[in-house]
Amino acid sequence: MTDSEKPLVHLVDDDEAIRHSASFMLRLAGYRVQTHPDGVSFLAKLDDLESGCVLLDVQMPQMNGLAVQKALNERGCEMPIIVLTGHGDVSVAVQAMKAGAVNFVEKPYEKQVLLQAINEGFEHLASLHQGAVQKAEAEKRLAHLSPRERDILDGLVDGLTNKGIANSLDISPRTVEIHRANMMDKLGVDSLSAALRIAFAAGLGASS
């Protein structure tokens, strides 16, 4: 694996000694590391940063870790966050987890605990990427449907029977069956459950 292929960790911590020791340890473990001395500078460069896992200290000047996390959420950043908290600082850890942090690690941390947390962060990142790929593929398939076929699929997502869809669209059940067969053929599936999986992957029914 070349250096550019190694997973990237963004280490955001105002303590220079910790930045040095943690980055050294992470590089030995096979990660690339970019260090950031505070949350403000990290956020200022965010749009130009390569995606990776964020190791975020809570106790920092100017802007603490929770405030940085909130700013990341507001900007739609999907990089997994692992929060570094003080020993026994459970309330802060809980706040961070509620706000979407993948994990938290108490200082002083053990090497294996930190590496395990980072590994979980990258697993989370991979699942997000896979979900995005599946969503894009599902949307691509749905784009081939006619407006009426899409109406049929929407009805199925809402849990309607063929008769219920027919009533809602003011067409005959037989017409629904024809459109449903065409819809499933275009989606490349042979079962309702498979069609629904594609619909849900594309985000249909998400607000219901």
Short mmCIF file of C-alpha atoms in Angstrom, two decimals:
data_model
loop_
_atom_site.label_atom_id
_atom_site.label_comp_id
_atom_site.label_asym_id
_atom_site.label_seq_id
_atom_site.Cartn_x
_atom_site.Cartn_y
_atom_site.Cartn_z
CA MET A 1 0.00 0.00 0.00
CA THR A 2 1.41 3.38 -1.01
CA ASP A 3 1.28 6.33 1.37
CA SER A 4 -1.55 7.93 -0.62
CA GLU A 5 -3.65 4.77 -0.21
CA LYS A 6 -3.33 4.70 3.56
CA PRO A 7 -6.39 5.90 5.52
CA LEU A 8 -6.12 9.50 6.70
CA VAL A 9 -6.62 10.70 10.27
CA HIS A 10 -7.17 14.39 11.02
CA LEU A 11 -5.82 15.01 14.52
CA VAL A 12 -7.27 18.20 16.01
CA ASP A 13 -5.62 18.98 19.36
CA ASP A 14 -4.06 22.11 20.82
CA ASP A 15 -1.48 20.12 22.80
CA GLU A 16 1.67 19.94 20.67
CA ALA A 17 3.09 17.00 22.65
CA ILE A 18 -0.06 14.96 22.06
CA ARG A 19 -0.13 15.88 18.37
CA HIS A 20 3.45 14.66 18.07
CA SER A 21 3.09 11.43 20.06
CA ALA A 22 -0.31 10.45 18.67
CA SER A 23 0.64 11.14 15.06
CA PHE A 24 3.84 9.09 15.51
CA MET A 25 1.85 6.19 16.92
CA LEU A 26 -0.79 6.38 14.19
CA ARG A 27 1.79 6.46 11.41
CA LEU A 28 3.46 3.36 12.86
CA ALA A 29 0.02 1.72 12.81
CA GLY A 30 -0.32 2.40 9.08
CA TYR A 31 -2.27 5.65 8.94
CA ARG A 32 -1.54 8.97 7.33
CA VAL A 33 -1.96 11.88 9.73
CA GLN A 34 -2.68 15.57 9.26
CA THR A 35 -2.42 17.59 12.46
CA HIS A 36 -4.39 20.73 13.27
CA PRO A 37 -3.53 22.91 16.30
CA ASP A 38 -7.11 24.01 16.98
CA GLY A 39 -10.67 23.73 15.75
CA VAL A 40 -10.71 27.15 14.11
CA SER A 41 -7.83 26.36 11.76
CA PHE A 42 -9.29 22.92 11.02
CA LEU A 43 -12.65 24.40 10.03
CA ALA A 44 -10.97 27.10 7.94
CA LYS A 45 -9.32 24.43 5.78
CA LEU A 46 -12.24 21.97 5.81
CA ASP A 47 -13.37 22.44 2.20
CA ASP A 48 -9.88 21.61 0.92
CA LEU A 49 -9.22 18.63 3.17
CA GLU A 50 -9.22 15.03 2.04
CA SER A 51 -11.89 12.93 3.71
CA GLY A 52 -10.80 10.82 6.65
CA CYS A 53 -11.43 10.13 10.32
CA VAL A 54 -11.38 13.10 12.72
CA LEU A 55 -9.73 12.70 16.11
CA LEU A 56 -11.09 15.72 17.96
CA ASP A 57 -9.98 16.99 21.36
CA VAL A 58 -12.74 18.53 23.48
CA GLN A 59 -10.75 20.96 25.61
CA MET A 60 -9.30 23.51 23.20
CA PRO A 61 -9.00 27.32 23.30
CA GLN A 62 -11.10 29.59 21.06
CA MET A 63 -13.50 26.79 20.13
CA ASN A 64 -14.00 23.57 22.07
CA GLY A 65 -14.50 20.19 20.47
CA LEU A 66 -18.29 20.15 20.84
CA ALA A 67 -18.52 23.52 19.07
CA VAL A 68 -16.29 22.23 16.29
CA GLN A 69 -18.46 19.13 15.99
CA LYS A 70 -21.58 21.28 15.76
CA ALA A 71 -19.98 23.37 13.00
CA LEU A 72 -19.03 20.21 11.11
CA ASN A 73 -22.61 18.95 11.34
CA GLU A 74 -23.99 22.27 10.15
CA ARG A 75 -21.71 22.14 7.13
CA GLY A 76 -22.83 18.63 6.27
CA CYS A 77 -19.46 17.05 6.96
CA GLU A 78 -19.76 13.26 7.02
CA MET A 79 -16.26 12.47 8.26
CA PRO A 80 -16.52 10.18 11.31
CA ILE A 81 -15.58 11.94 14.55
CA ILE A 82 -13.86 10.38 17.55
CA VAL A 83 -13.81 12.70 20.53
CA LEU A 84 -10.93 12.86 23.00
CA THR A 85 -12.28 13.64 26.47
CA GLY A 86 -10.78 14.11 29.91
CA HIS A 87 -10.82 11.11 32.23
CA GLY A 88 -14.31 10.54 33.61
CA ASP A 89 -15.86 13.34 31.56
CA VAL A 90 -18.90 11.24 30.75
CA SER A 91 -21.36 14.10 30.20
CA VAL A 92 -19.22 15.58 27.42
CA ALA A 93 -18.81 12.16 25.82
CA VAL A 94 -22.58 11.64 25.88
CA GLN A 95 -23.19 15.04 24.28
CA ALA A 96 -20.69 14.22 21.54
CA MET A 97 -22.26 10.83 20.86
CA LYS A 98 -25.74 12.35 20.71
CA ALA A 99 -24.42 14.83 18.15
CA GLY A 100 -23.16 11.99 15.98
CA ALA A 101 -19.65 11.15 17.17
CA VAL A 102 -18.75 7.57 16.30
CA ASN A 103 -16.88 7.03 19.55
CA PHE A 104 -14.99 8.73 22.36
CA VAL A 105 -11.66 7.97 23.99
CA GLU A 106 -10.62 9.15 27.45
CA LYS A 107 -7.24 10.74 28.04
CA PRO A 108 -4.75 9.41 28.86
CA TYR A 109 -5.64 6.76 26.31
CA GLU A 110 -4.20 3.33 25.69
CA LYS A 111 -2.83 2.66 22.23
CA GLN A 112 -5.13 -0.28 21.52
CA VAL A 113 -8.23 1.61 22.66
CA LEU A 114 -7.44 4.53 20.36
CA LEU A 115 -6.63 2.31 17.37
CA GLN A 116 -9.85 0.33 17.87
CA ALA A 117 -11.88 3.54 17.96
CA ILE A 118 -10.22 4.80 14.78
CA ASN A 119 -10.82 1.47 13.06
CA GLU A 120 -14.52 1.76 13.93
CA GLY A 121 -14.47 5.27 12.51
CA PHE A 122 -13.18 4.05 9.16
CA GLU A 123 -15.72 1.22 9.14
CA HIS A 124 -18.39 3.90 9.58
CA LEU A 125 -16.89 5.93 6.73
CA ALA A 126 -16.89 2.86 4.48
CA SER A 127 -20.55 2.19 5.26
CA LEU A 128 -21.42 5.80 4.39
CA HIS A 129 -19.59 5.46 1.09
CA GLN A 130 -21.31 2.17 0.33
CA GLY A 131 -24.68 3.73 1.16
CA ALA A 132 -23.95 6.63 -1.19
CA VAL A 133 -23.01 4.20 -3.98
CA GLN A 134 -26.21 2.21 -3.43
CA LYS A 135 -28.30 5.39 -3.41
CA ALA A 136 -26.77 6.61 -6.66
CA GLU A 137 -27.35 3.22 -8.32
CA ALA A 138 -30.94 3.10 -7.07
CA GLU A 139 -31.66 6.63 -8.32
CA LYS A 140 -30.18 5.69 -11.70
CA ARG A 141 -32.60 2.77 -11.97
CA LEU A 142 -35.59 4.85 -10.91
CA ALA A 143 -34.78 7.41 -13.59
CA HIS A 144 -35.77 4.84 -16.24
CA LEU A 145 -39.35 4.65 -14.94
CA SER A 146 -42.20 6.50 -16.60
CA PRO A 147 -44.22 8.92 -14.44
CA ARG A 148 -47.01 6.35 -14.13
CA GLU A 149 -44.62 3.56 -13.21
CA ARG A 150 -43.16 5.84 -10.58
CA ASP A 151 -46.68 6.45 -9.25
CA ILE A 152 -47.12 2.70 -8.92
CA LEU A 153 -43.85 2.34 -7.04
CA ASP A 154 -44.76 5.24 -4.74
CA GLY A 155 -48.01 3.47 -3.94
CA LEU A 156 -46.21 0.23 -3.15
CA VAL A 157 -43.79 2.11 -0.90
CA ASP A 158 -46.82 3.52 0.93
CA GLY A 159 -48.03 -0.04 1.49
CA LEU A 160 -50.98 0.09 -0.90
CA THR A 161 -52.37 -2.96 -2.67
CA ASN A 162 -52.91 -2.98 -6.43
CA LYS A 163 -56.56 -2.16 -5.77
CA GLY A 164 -55.61 0.67 -3.43
CA ILE A 165 -53.22 2.10 -6.01
CA ALA A 166 -55.91 1.80 -8.68
CA ASN A 167 -58.36 3.74 -6.53
CA SER A 168 -55.84 6.46 -5.69
CA LEU A 169 -54.86 6.94 -9.35
CA ASP A 170 -58.38 6.41 -10.73
CA ILE A 171 -57.29 3.61 -13.05
CA SER A 172 -58.22 -0.07 -13.26
CA PRO A 173 -56.44 -2.76 -11.23
CA ARG A 174 -55.49 -4.43 -14.52
CA THR A 175 -53.75 -1.23 -15.64
CA VAL A 176 -51.91 -1.14 -12.32
CA GLU A 177 -50.74 -4.72 -12.90
CA ILE A 178 -49.41 -3.83 -16.36
CA HIS A 179 -47.54 -0.76 -15.10
CA ARG A 180 -46.25 -2.73 -12.11
CA ALA A 181 -44.87 -5.46 -14.38
CA ASN A 182 -43.19 -2.87 -16.60
CA MET A 183 -41.80 -1.07 -13.55
CA MET A 184 -40.26 -4.25 -12.15
CA ASP A 185 -38.84 -5.17 -15.56
CA LYS A 186 -37.13 -1.77 -15.86
CA LEU A 187 -35.75 -2.07 -12.33
CA GLY A 188 -34.41 -5.52 -13.19
CA VAL A 189 -36.15 -7.27 -10.30
CA ASP A 190 -38.61 -10.13 -10.00
CA SER A 191 -40.07 -9.54 -6.55
CA LEU A 192 -41.81 -6.75 -4.68
CA SER A 193 -39.23 -6.90 -1.89
CA ALA A 194 -36.39 -6.28 -4.36
CA ALA A 195 -38.26 -3.33 -5.88
CA LEU A 196 -38.85 -1.89 -2.42
CA ARG A 197 -35.18 -2.25 -1.50
CA ILE A 198 -34.25 -0.14 -4.52
CA ALA A 199 -36.93 2.42 -3.63
CA PHE A 200 -35.75 2.68 -0.03
CA ALA A 201 -32.09 2.89 -1.09
CA ALA A 202 -33.05 5.89 -3.24
CA GLY A 203 -34.74 7.54 -0.27
CA LEU A 204 -38.38 6.94 -1.17
CA GLY A 205 -40.61 6.80 1.87
CA ALA A 206 -37.91 8.28 4.10
CA SER A 207 -40.22 10.92 5.57
CA SER A 208 -43.09 8.60 6.23
#
